[in-house]
Amino acid sequence: MSMYLERPEFEGNLLFRAFTNDGMTIVYPHWHKEVEIIYSIRGTVNIGVGDEILHVAEGEIYFFASGEPHYFLASPDSERIVYQFDLSLFDEKNLKLAKDCSLIELFETGEKHSLKWSKSLIIDTKKLLQQLFEEYGNQHVGKNYALFSLLFQLVTTFYRRLPQTQTKVKKGAKASTIKYKENLEQLDRIFTYVENHYEESITLEEISKYSGFSSYYFTRFFKANTGTTFMSFLAEYRINQAKFILANEKVPMIEVAEKSGFASVKTFHHVFKEQVGISPLKYRNKIIE
């Protein structure tokens, strides 16, 4: 089964989300640059990491490092809370001290399964995760500040108390991880380019040249690693920008189209209705209601 890159949908500019999944939800092999933490709140969650099947029992925690391939098997009568966050949240360039390991290294070399943590670390981590989940689900004043505070507490706790893993990485698995990380770095450059230039015209030839690939190779590389074509991804990205504008700004449709990167209002209406199922105006009215 092929591996695909997951692009989590975050709310606005907050690169964090938390949600629940039941055990009947099968998640195929995938990877993403965000760190992912799994907290089993009912039953046992069956997960696949590399060529191993692991069981995370009720009350246990497991996390995946940035770029680490994983999947979820059917886990009847179970429920889990999933936390995903981008490490860029922590402004590592300005906050990291010389004696600190990098955030990527922290999650790569730390013991991932709470079975091997101290009792006090388990208790404190559960408390932080529960607070994160509750705060994420409310709309209290200062919500984002609270989430940032809790995430910083979590990272600090891991820096100071998370044990180092004693599991030796298999040679083949290590090579596979390196490959995914190289692909992740290349894709991250592409995504960053889109984030900075989506309001402009972006052709397949331009993005291929920027990436250092021929159009033919770029097309194959992008589809193989994301499961979609670049132009489909670009259209979806622009539609998500349009959704945000429609929900937060009272501007004419022509301005919404321009700000989200569409060449004309006609094209914007067509693509929006095709992807969302309703017109931009109906979407805005629905949000207001």
PDB file of C-alpha atoms in Angstrom:
ATOM      1  CA  MET A   1       0.000   0.000   0.000  1.00  0.00           C
ATOM      2  CA  SER A   2       1.425   3.388  -0.929  1.00  0.00           C
ATOM      3  CA  MET A   3       2.224   6.006   1.690  1.00  0.00           C
ATOM      4  CA  TYR A   4       0.586   9.420   1.428  1.00  0.00           C
ATOM      5  CA  LEU A   5       1.346  12.815   2.913  1.00  0.00           C
ATOM      6  CA  GLU A   6      -1.358  14.155   5.214  1.00  0.00           C
ATOM      7  CA  ARG A   7      -1.936  17.919   5.353  1.00  0.00           C
ATOM      8  CA  PRO A   8      -3.892  18.639   8.557  1.00  0.00           C
ATOM      9  CA  GLU A   9      -6.523  21.386   8.295  1.00  0.00           C
ATOM     10  CA  PHE A  10      -5.869  23.867  11.080  1.00  0.00           C
ATOM     11  CA  GLU A  11      -8.118  26.697  12.251  1.00  0.00           C
ATOM     12  CA  GLY A  12      -6.716  29.972  10.950  1.00  0.00           C
ATOM     13  CA  ASN A  13      -3.039  30.494  11.773  1.00  0.00           C
ATOM     14  CA  LEU A  14      -2.986  28.267  14.851  1.00  0.00           C
ATOM     15  CA  LEU A  15      -0.957  25.221  13.779  1.00  0.00           C
ATOM     16  CA  PHE A  16      -2.579  22.906  16.333  1.00  0.00           C
ATOM     17  CA  ARG A  17      -5.676  20.773  16.438  1.00  0.00           C
ATOM     18  CA  ALA A  18      -7.229  18.108  18.673  1.00  0.00           C
ATOM     19  CA  PHE A  19     -10.033  15.683  17.845  1.00  0.00           C
ATOM     20  CA  THR A  20     -11.412  12.257  18.734  1.00  0.00           C
ATOM     21  CA  ASN A  21     -11.479   9.104  16.599  1.00  0.00           C
ATOM     22  CA  ASP A  22     -13.347   5.882  17.263  1.00  0.00           C
ATOM     23  CA  GLY A  23     -11.797   2.472  16.824  1.00  0.00           C
ATOM     24  CA  MET A  24     -13.729   1.734  13.650  1.00  0.00           C
ATOM     25  CA  THR A  25     -11.830   4.447  11.782  1.00  0.00           C
ATOM     26  CA  ILE A  26      -9.049   2.825   9.747  1.00  0.00           C
ATOM     27  CA  VAL A  27      -6.295   5.272   8.822  1.00  0.00           C
ATOM     28  CA  TYR A  28      -4.029   4.123   5.996  1.00  0.00           C
ATOM     29  CA  PRO A  29      -0.218   4.528   6.023  1.00  0.00           C
ATOM     30  CA  HIS A  30       0.636   8.216   5.957  1.00  0.00           C
ATOM     31  CA  TRP A  31       3.091  10.790   7.245  1.00  0.00           C
ATOM     32  CA  HIS A  32       3.156  14.506   7.961  1.00  0.00           C
ATOM     33  CA  LYS A  33       5.563  17.112   9.286  1.00  0.00           C
ATOM     34  CA  GLU A  34       3.455  17.723  12.390  1.00  0.00           C
ATOM     35  CA  VAL A  35       4.101  15.860  15.646  1.00  0.00           C
ATOM     36  CA  GLU A  36       1.129  13.650  16.546  1.00  0.00           C
ATOM     37  CA  ILE A  37       0.192  12.492  20.039  1.00  0.00           C
ATOM     38  CA  ILE A  38      -2.337   9.707  20.645  1.00  0.00           C
ATOM     39  CA  TYR A  39      -4.144   9.431  23.976  1.00  0.00           C
ATOM     40  CA  SER A  40      -6.228   6.259  24.311  1.00  0.00           C
ATOM     41  CA  ILE A  41      -9.275   7.132  26.425  1.00  0.00           C
ATOM     42  CA  ARG A  42     -11.245   3.907  25.902  1.00  0.00           C
ATOM     43  CA  GLY A  43     -10.177   0.379  24.966  1.00  0.00           C
ATOM     44  CA  THR A  44      -6.977  -0.466  23.089  1.00  0.00           C
ATOM     45  CA  VAL A  45      -5.811   1.391  19.974  1.00  0.00           C
ATOM     46  CA  ASN A  46      -3.893  -0.688  17.414  1.00  0.00           C
ATOM     47  CA  ILE A  47      -1.287   1.270  15.480  1.00  0.00           C
ATOM     48  CA  GLY A  48       1.315   0.415  12.871  1.00  0.00           C
ATOM     49  CA  VAL A  49       4.778   1.968  12.954  1.00  0.00           C
ATOM     50  CA  GLY A  50       7.205   0.728  10.304  1.00  0.00           C
ATOM     51  CA  ASP A  51       6.793  -3.054  10.215  1.00  0.00           C
ATOM     52  CA  GLU A  52       5.533  -3.288  13.813  1.00  0.00           C
ATOM     53  CA  ILE A  53       2.022  -3.410  15.250  1.00  0.00           C
ATOM     54  CA  LEU A  54       1.737  -1.704  18.637  1.00  0.00           C
ATOM     55  CA  HIS A  55      -1.114  -1.692  21.133  1.00  0.00           C
ATOM     56  CA  VAL A  56      -1.867   1.453  23.116  1.00  0.00           C
ATOM     57  CA  ALA A  57      -4.091   0.454  26.022  1.00  0.00           C
ATOM     58  CA  GLU A  58      -6.694   2.629  27.716  1.00  0.00           C
ATOM     59  CA  GLY A  59      -5.003   5.466  29.587  1.00  0.00           C
ATOM     60  CA  GLU A  60      -1.741   5.149  27.636  1.00  0.00           C
ATOM     61  CA  ILE A  61      -0.078   7.738  25.382  1.00  0.00           C
ATOM     62  CA  TYR A  62       1.977   7.338  22.204  1.00  0.00           C
ATOM     63  CA  PHE A  63       3.475   9.957  19.888  1.00  0.00           C
ATOM     64  CA  PHE A  64       4.873  10.085  16.352  1.00  0.00           C
ATOM     65  CA  ALA A  65       7.816  12.308  15.469  1.00  0.00           C
ATOM     66  CA  SER A  66       7.772  14.713  12.526  1.00  0.00           C
ATOM     67  CA  GLY A  67       7.842  12.769   9.249  1.00  0.00           C
ATOM     68  CA  GLU A  68       7.406   9.353  10.904  1.00  0.00           C
ATOM     69  CA  PRO A  69       5.210   7.013   8.783  1.00  0.00           C
ATOM     70  CA  HIS A  70       2.337   5.366  10.680  1.00  0.00           C
ATOM     71  CA  TYR A  71      -1.187   3.974  10.337  1.00  0.00           C
ATOM     72  CA  PHE A  72      -4.144   2.832  12.449  1.00  0.00           C
ATOM     73  CA  LEU A  73      -5.807  -0.580  12.342  1.00  0.00           C
ATOM     74  CA  ALA A  74      -9.410  -1.278  13.300  1.00  0.00           C
ATOM     75  CA  SER A  75      -9.665  -1.151  17.093  1.00  0.00           C
ATOM     76  CA  PRO A  76     -13.222  -2.148  18.134  1.00  0.00           C
ATOM     77  CA  ASP A  77     -14.650  -0.578  21.298  1.00  0.00           C
ATOM     78  CA  SER A  78     -11.902   2.009  21.535  1.00  0.00           C
ATOM     79  CA  GLU A  79     -11.631   5.783  21.356  1.00  0.00           C
ATOM     80  CA  ARG A  80      -8.615   8.066  21.124  1.00  0.00           C
ATOM     81  CA  ILE A  81      -7.867  11.766  21.262  1.00  0.00           C
ATOM     82  CA  VAL A  82      -5.485  12.890  18.525  1.00  0.00           C
ATOM     83  CA  TYR A  83      -3.287  15.965  18.934  1.00  0.00           C
ATOM     84  CA  GLN A  84      -1.317  17.411  16.008  1.00  0.00           C
ATOM     85  CA  PHE A  85       0.946  20.455  16.064  1.00  0.00           C
ATOM     86  CA  ASP A  86       3.608  22.036  13.878  1.00  0.00           C
ATOM     87  CA  LEU A  87       6.984  22.544  15.552  1.00  0.00           C
ATOM     88  CA  SER A  88       7.284  25.991  13.954  1.00  0.00           C
ATOM     89  CA  LEU A  89       4.879  27.141  16.695  1.00  0.00           C
ATOM     90  CA  PHE A  90       7.757  27.263  19.142  1.00  0.00           C
ATOM     91  CA  ASP A  91      10.053  29.802  17.431  1.00  0.00           C
ATOM     92  CA  GLU A  92      13.019  27.500  18.003  1.00  0.00           C
ATOM     93  CA  LYS A  93      15.484  29.864  16.335  1.00  0.00           C
ATOM     94  CA  ASN A  94      15.073  32.413  19.139  1.00  0.00           C
ATOM     95  CA  LEU A  95      14.222  30.145  22.078  1.00  0.00           C
ATOM     96  CA  LYS A  96      16.607  27.196  21.757  1.00  0.00           C
ATOM     97  CA  LEU A  97      19.711  27.347  23.972  1.00  0.00           C
ATOM     98  CA  ALA A  98      23.036  25.844  22.898  1.00  0.00           C
ATOM     99  CA  LYS A  99      22.638  22.971  25.385  1.00  0.00           C
ATOM    100  CA  ASP A 100      19.106  22.135  24.176  1.00  0.00           C
ATOM    101  CA  CYS A 101      18.619  19.441  21.569  1.00  0.00           C
ATOM    102  CA  SER A 102      16.441  20.423  18.608  1.00  0.00           C
ATOM    103  CA  LEU A 103      12.696  19.893  18.853  1.00  0.00           C
ATOM    104  CA  ILE A 104      12.865  17.379  16.007  1.00  0.00           C
ATOM    105  CA  GLU A 105      15.529  15.427  17.913  1.00  0.00           C
ATOM    106  CA  LEU A 106      13.508  15.649  21.140  1.00  0.00           C
ATOM    107  CA  PHE A 107      10.595  13.781  19.576  1.00  0.00           C
ATOM    108  CA  GLU A 108      12.766  11.458  17.472  1.00  0.00           C
ATOM    109  CA  THR A 109      14.948  10.186  20.327  1.00  0.00           C
ATOM    110  CA  GLY A 110      12.443  10.363  23.182  1.00  0.00           C
ATOM    111  CA  GLU A 111      10.580   7.265  24.407  1.00  0.00           C
ATOM    112  CA  LYS A 112       7.315   7.373  22.476  1.00  0.00           C
ATOM    113  CA  HIS A 113       5.158   4.988  24.523  1.00  0.00           C
ATOM    114  CA  SER A 114       4.035   6.063  28.005  1.00  0.00           C
ATOM    115  CA  LEU A 115       4.458   2.446  29.159  1.00  0.00           C
ATOM    116  CA  LYS A 116       8.125   3.326  29.633  1.00  0.00           C
ATOM    117  CA  TRP A 117       7.619   6.699  31.330  1.00  0.00           C
ATOM    118  CA  SER A 118       7.709   7.503  35.042  1.00  0.00           C
ATOM    119  CA  LYS A 119       4.373   7.561  36.854  1.00  0.00           C
ATOM    120  CA  SER A 120       4.690  11.296  37.557  1.00  0.00           C
ATOM    121  CA  LEU A 121       5.394  12.084  33.876  1.00  0.00           C
ATOM    122  CA  ILE A 122       2.307  10.112  32.834  1.00  0.00           C
ATOM    123  CA  ILE A 123       0.100  11.967  35.336  1.00  0.00           C
ATOM    124  CA  ASP A 124       1.401  15.416  34.368  1.00  0.00           C
ATOM    125  CA  THR A 125       1.225  14.723  30.605  1.00  0.00           C
ATOM    126  CA  LYS A 126      -2.352  13.437  30.863  1.00  0.00           C
ATOM    127  CA  LYS A 127      -3.336  16.579  32.750  1.00  0.00           C
ATOM    128  CA  LEU A 128      -1.828  18.824  30.058  1.00  0.00           C
ATOM    129  CA  LEU A 129      -3.424  16.809  27.238  1.00  0.00           C
ATOM    130  CA  GLN A 130      -6.838  16.962  28.891  1.00  0.00           C
ATOM    131  CA  GLN A 131      -6.509  20.737  29.336  1.00  0.00           C
ATOM    132  CA  LEU A 132      -5.441  21.129  25.695  1.00  0.00           C
ATOM    133  CA  PHE A 133      -8.452  19.153  24.482  1.00  0.00           C
ATOM    134  CA  GLU A 134     -10.911  21.102  26.639  1.00  0.00           C
ATOM    135  CA  GLU A 135      -9.396  24.484  25.734  1.00  0.00           C
ATOM    136  CA  TYR A 136      -9.376  23.657  22.014  1.00  0.00           C
ATOM    137  CA  GLY A 137     -13.078  22.842  22.134  1.00  0.00           C
ATOM    138  CA  ASN A 138     -14.187  26.087  23.765  1.00  0.00           C
ATOM    139  CA  GLN A 139     -14.412  29.674  22.555  1.00  0.00           C
ATOM    140  CA  HIS A 140     -13.254  31.467  25.689  1.00  0.00           C
ATOM    141  CA  VAL A 141     -11.457  34.807  25.487  1.00  0.00           C
ATOM    142  CA  GLY A 142      -7.711  34.247  25.124  1.00  0.00           C
ATOM    143  CA  LYS A 143      -8.174  30.704  23.795  1.00  0.00           C
ATOM    144  CA  ASN A 144      -5.073  30.755  21.579  1.00  0.00           C
ATOM    145  CA  TYR A 145      -2.900  32.150  24.373  1.00  0.00           C
ATOM    146  CA  ALA A 146      -4.046  29.312  26.618  1.00  0.00           C
ATOM    147  CA  LEU A 147      -3.285  26.721  23.935  1.00  0.00           C
ATOM    148  CA  PHE A 148       0.191  28.170  23.333  1.00  0.00           C
ATOM    149  CA  SER A 149       0.857  28.159  27.076  1.00  0.00           C
ATOM    150  CA  LEU A 150      -0.172  24.514  27.447  1.00  0.00           C
ATOM    151  CA  LEU A 151       1.857  23.430  24.398  1.00  0.00           C
ATOM    152  CA  PHE A 152       4.948  25.174  25.771  1.00  0.00           C
ATOM    153  CA  GLN A 153       4.393  23.429  29.119  1.00  0.00           C
ATOM    154  CA  LEU A 154       4.138  20.090  27.319  1.00  0.00           C
ATOM    155  CA  VAL A 155       7.370  20.632  25.377  1.00  0.00           C
ATOM    156  CA  THR A 156       9.191  21.813  28.520  1.00  0.00           C
ATOM    157  CA  THR A 157       7.971  18.723  30.381  1.00  0.00           C
ATOM    158  CA  PHE A 158       9.290  16.468  27.613  1.00  0.00           C
ATOM    159  CA  TYR A 159      12.613  18.329  27.449  1.00  0.00           C
ATOM    160  CA  ARG A 160      13.222  17.795  31.159  1.00  0.00           C
ATOM    161  CA  ARG A 161      11.622  14.441  31.911  1.00  0.00           C
ATOM    162  CA  LEU A 162      11.051  12.357  28.769  1.00  0.00           C
ATOM    163  CA  PRO A 163      13.354   9.295  28.833  1.00  0.00           C
ATOM    164  CA  GLN A 164      15.518   8.483  25.815  1.00  0.00           C
ATOM    165  CA  THR A 165      14.359   5.526  23.742  1.00  0.00           C
ATOM    166  CA  GLN A 166      16.282   2.290  24.155  1.00  0.00           C
ATOM    167  CA  THR A 167      14.868   0.796  20.963  1.00  0.00           C
ATOM    168  CA  LYS A 168      17.410   0.433  18.179  1.00  0.00           C
ATOM    169  CA  VAL A 169      16.158   1.588  14.807  1.00  0.00           C
ATOM    170  CA  LYS A 170      16.468  -1.070  12.127  1.00  0.00           C
ATOM    171  CA  LYS A 171      18.757  -0.207   9.229  1.00  0.00           C
ATOM    172  CA  GLY A 172      15.997  -0.517   6.629  1.00  0.00           C
ATOM    173  CA  ALA A 173      13.578   1.509   8.726  1.00  0.00           C
ATOM    174  CA  LYS A 174      16.193   4.220   9.226  1.00  0.00           C
ATOM    175  CA  ALA A 175      16.834   4.436   5.481  1.00  0.00           C
ATOM    176  CA  SER A 176      13.089   4.643   4.881  1.00  0.00           C
ATOM    177  CA  THR A 177      12.741   7.429   7.454  1.00  0.00           C
ATOM    178  CA  ILE A 178      15.601   9.375   5.856  1.00  0.00           C
ATOM    179  CA  LYS A 179      13.886   9.055   2.485  1.00  0.00           C
ATOM    180  CA  TYR A 180      10.599  10.387   3.869  1.00  0.00           C
ATOM    181  CA  LYS A 181      12.403  13.249   5.606  1.00  0.00           C
ATOM    182  CA  GLU A 182      14.124  14.235   2.364  1.00  0.00           C
ATOM    183  CA  ASN A 183      10.773  14.181   0.577  1.00  0.00           C
ATOM    184  CA  LEU A 184       9.212  16.117   3.450  1.00  0.00           C
ATOM    185  CA  GLU A 185      11.854  18.849   3.201  1.00  0.00           C
ATOM    186  CA  GLN A 186      11.282  19.146  -0.553  1.00  0.00           C
ATOM    187  CA  LEU A 187       7.507  19.242  -0.142  1.00  0.00           C
ATOM    188  CA  ASP A 188       7.822  21.777   2.647  1.00  0.00           C
ATOM    189  CA  ARG A 189       9.687  24.104   0.259  1.00  0.00           C
ATOM    190  CA  ILE A 190       6.881  23.679  -2.277  1.00  0.00           C
ATOM    191  CA  PHE A 191       4.163  24.343   0.317  1.00  0.00           C
ATOM    192  CA  THR A 192       6.014  27.409   1.615  1.00  0.00           C
ATOM    193  CA  TYR A 193       6.254  28.746  -1.941  1.00  0.00           C
ATOM    194  CA  VAL A 194       2.501  28.296  -2.372  1.00  0.00           C
ATOM    195  CA  GLU A 195       1.808  29.989   0.977  1.00  0.00           C
ATOM    196  CA  ASN A 196       3.867  33.000  -0.127  1.00  0.00           C
ATOM    197  CA  HIS A 197       2.659  33.215  -3.745  1.00  0.00           C
ATOM    198  CA  TYR A 198      -0.885  31.744  -3.914  1.00  0.00           C
ATOM    199  CA  GLU A 199      -2.327  35.203  -4.706  1.00  0.00           C
ATOM    200  CA  GLU A 200      -0.232  35.259  -7.883  1.00  0.00           C
ATOM    201  CA  SER A 201      -0.400  33.080 -10.987  1.00  0.00           C
ATOM    202  CA  ILE A 202       1.518  29.827 -10.376  1.00  0.00           C
ATOM    203  CA  THR A 203       2.086  27.534 -13.356  1.00  0.00           C
ATOM    204  CA  LEU A 204       3.297  23.952 -13.299  1.00  0.00           C
ATOM    205  CA  GLU A 205       6.426  25.038 -15.173  1.00  0.00           C
ATOM    206  CA  GLU A 206       7.224  27.739 -12.582  1.00  0.00           C
ATOM    207  CA  ILE A 207       6.848  25.512  -9.523  1.00  0.00           C
ATOM    208  CA  SER A 208       8.796  22.706 -11.235  1.00  0.00           C
ATOM    209  CA  LYS A 209      11.670  25.063 -12.009  1.00  0.00           C
ATOM    210  CA  TYR A 210      11.612  26.430  -8.447  1.00  0.00           C
ATOM    211  CA  SER A 211      11.840  22.866  -7.126  1.00  0.00           C
ATOM    212  CA  GLY A 212      14.721  21.991  -9.436  1.00  0.00           C
ATOM    213  CA  PHE A 213      12.712  19.364 -11.324  1.00  0.00           C
ATOM    214  CA  SER A 214      11.464  18.927 -14.859  1.00  0.00           C
ATOM    215  CA  SER A 215       7.684  19.302 -15.168  1.00  0.00           C
ATOM    216  CA  TYR A 216       7.405  15.561 -15.834  1.00  0.00           C
ATOM    217  CA  TYR A 217       9.391  14.530 -12.748  1.00  0.00           C
ATOM    218  CA  PHE A 218       7.739  17.158 -10.530  1.00  0.00           C
ATOM    219  CA  THR A 219       4.263  15.937 -11.516  1.00  0.00           C
ATOM    220  CA  ARG A 220       5.152  12.339 -10.624  1.00  0.00           C
ATOM    221  CA  PHE A 221       6.957  13.313  -7.393  1.00  0.00           C
ATOM    222  CA  PHE A 222       4.093  15.464  -6.111  1.00  0.00           C
ATOM    223  CA  LYS A 223       1.351  12.936  -6.939  1.00  0.00           C
ATOM    224  CA  ALA A 224       3.323  10.026  -5.447  1.00  0.00           C
ATOM    225  CA  ASN A 225       3.901  11.845  -2.160  1.00  0.00           C
ATOM    226  CA  THR A 226       0.603  13.670  -1.669  1.00  0.00           C
ATOM    227  CA  GLY A 227      -1.940  11.548  -3.508  1.00  0.00           C
ATOM    228  CA  THR A 228      -3.139  14.519  -5.556  1.00  0.00           C
ATOM    229  CA  THR A 229      -1.925  16.677  -8.427  1.00  0.00           C
ATOM    230  CA  PHE A 230      -0.226  20.004  -7.768  1.00  0.00           C
ATOM    231  CA  MET A 231      -2.934  22.015  -9.533  1.00  0.00           C
ATOM    232  CA  SER A 232      -5.651  20.274  -7.479  1.00  0.00           C
ATOM    233  CA  PHE A 233      -3.703  21.016  -4.306  1.00  0.00           C
ATOM    234  CA  LEU A 234      -3.293  24.670  -5.339  1.00  0.00           C
ATOM    235  CA  ALA A 235      -7.020  25.025  -6.058  1.00  0.00           C
ATOM    236  CA  GLU A 236      -7.900  23.462  -2.694  1.00  0.00           C
ATOM    237  CA  TYR A 237      -5.438  25.753  -0.906  1.00  0.00           C
ATOM    238  CA  ARG A 238      -6.963  28.829  -2.556  1.00  0.00           C
ATOM    239  CA  ILE A 239     -10.487  27.685  -1.687  1.00  0.00           C
ATOM    240  CA  ASN A 240      -9.465  27.294   1.969  1.00  0.00           C
ATOM    241  CA  GLN A 241      -8.081  30.845   1.897  1.00  0.00           C
ATOM    242  CA  ALA A 242     -11.364  32.031   0.384  1.00  0.00           C
ATOM    243  CA  LYS A 243     -13.340  30.275   3.139  1.00  0.00           C
ATOM    244  CA  PHE A 244     -11.306  32.094   5.777  1.00  0.00           C
ATOM    245  CA  ILE A 245     -11.856  35.463   4.072  1.00  0.00           C
ATOM    246  CA  LEU A 246     -15.600  34.828   3.664  1.00  0.00           C
ATOM    247  CA  ALA A 247     -15.908  33.964   7.347  1.00  0.00           C
ATOM    248  CA  ASN A 248     -13.839  36.867   8.668  1.00  0.00           C
ATOM    249  CA  GLU A 249     -13.962  39.791   6.214  1.00  0.00           C
ATOM    250  CA  LYS A 250     -16.877  41.747   4.739  1.00  0.00           C
ATOM    251  CA  VAL A 251     -15.458  42.401   1.284  1.00  0.00           C
ATOM    252  CA  PRO A 252     -16.961  42.086  -2.244  1.00  0.00           C
ATOM    253  CA  MET A 253     -16.692  38.740  -4.043  1.00  0.00           C
ATOM    254  CA  ILE A 254     -14.274  40.190  -6.583  1.00  0.00           C
ATOM    255  CA  GLU A 255     -11.903  41.015  -3.718  1.00  0.00           C
ATOM    256  CA  VAL A 256     -12.342  37.561  -2.180  1.00  0.00           C
ATOM    257  CA  ALA A 257     -11.422  36.038  -5.548  1.00  0.00           C
ATOM    258  CA  GLU A 258      -8.346  38.259  -5.930  1.00  0.00           C
ATOM    259  CA  LYS A 259      -7.137  37.741  -2.358  1.00  0.00           C
ATOM    260  CA  SER A 260      -7.407  33.965  -2.682  1.00  0.00           C
ATOM    261  CA  GLY A 261      -5.539  33.859  -6.002  1.00  0.00           C
ATOM    262  CA  PHE A 262      -8.262  33.372  -8.620  1.00  0.00           C
ATOM    263  CA  ALA A 263      -7.889  35.152 -11.962  1.00  0.00           C
ATOM    264  CA  SER A 264     -11.601  35.953 -12.239  1.00  0.00           C
ATOM    265  CA  VAL A 265     -14.793  35.903 -10.178  1.00  0.00           C
ATOM    266  CA  LYS A 266     -16.309  33.460 -12.674  1.00  0.00           C
ATOM    267  CA  THR A 267     -13.505  30.937 -12.157  1.00  0.00           C
ATOM    268  CA  PHE A 268     -13.682  31.463  -8.386  1.00  0.00           C
ATOM    269  CA  HIS A 269     -17.445  30.767  -8.295  1.00  0.00           C
ATOM    270  CA  HIS A 270     -17.075  27.664 -10.460  1.00  0.00           C
ATOM    271  CA  VAL A 271     -14.208  26.109  -8.465  1.00  0.00           C
ATOM    272  CA  PHE A 272     -15.736  27.043  -5.094  1.00  0.00           C
ATOM    273  CA  LYS A 273     -19.105  25.476  -5.896  1.00  0.00           C
ATOM    274  CA  GLU A 274     -17.409  22.406  -7.357  1.00  0.00           C
ATOM    275  CA  GLN A 275     -15.345  21.814  -4.199  1.00  0.00           C
ATOM    276  CA  VAL A 276     -17.641  23.082  -1.440  1.00  0.00           C
ATOM    277  CA  GLY A 277     -21.026  22.211  -2.945  1.00  0.00           C
ATOM    278  CA  ILE A 278     -22.542  25.677  -2.510  1.00  0.00           C
ATOM    279  CA  SER A 279     -21.797  29.152  -3.875  1.00  0.00           C
ATOM    280  CA  PRO A 280     -19.431  31.521  -2.010  1.00  0.00           C
ATOM    281  CA  LEU A 281     -22.378  33.795  -1.115  1.00  0.00           C
ATOM    282  CA  LYS A 282     -24.394  30.920   0.361  1.00  0.00           C
ATOM    283  CA  TYR A 283     -21.300  29.803   2.275  1.00  0.00           C
ATOM    284  CA  ARG A 284     -20.882  33.299   3.763  1.00  0.00           C
ATOM    285  CA  ASN A 285     -24.569  33.504   4.715  1.00  0.00           C
ATOM    286  CA  LYS A 286     -24.382  30.051   6.298  1.00  0.00           C
ATOM    287  CA  ILE A 287     -21.402  31.131   8.423  1.00  0.00           C
ATOM    288  CA  ILE A 288     -23.181  34.309   9.540  1.00  0.00           C
ATOM    289  CA  GLU A 289     -26.243  32.312  10.613  1.00  0.00           C
TER     290      GLU A 289
END
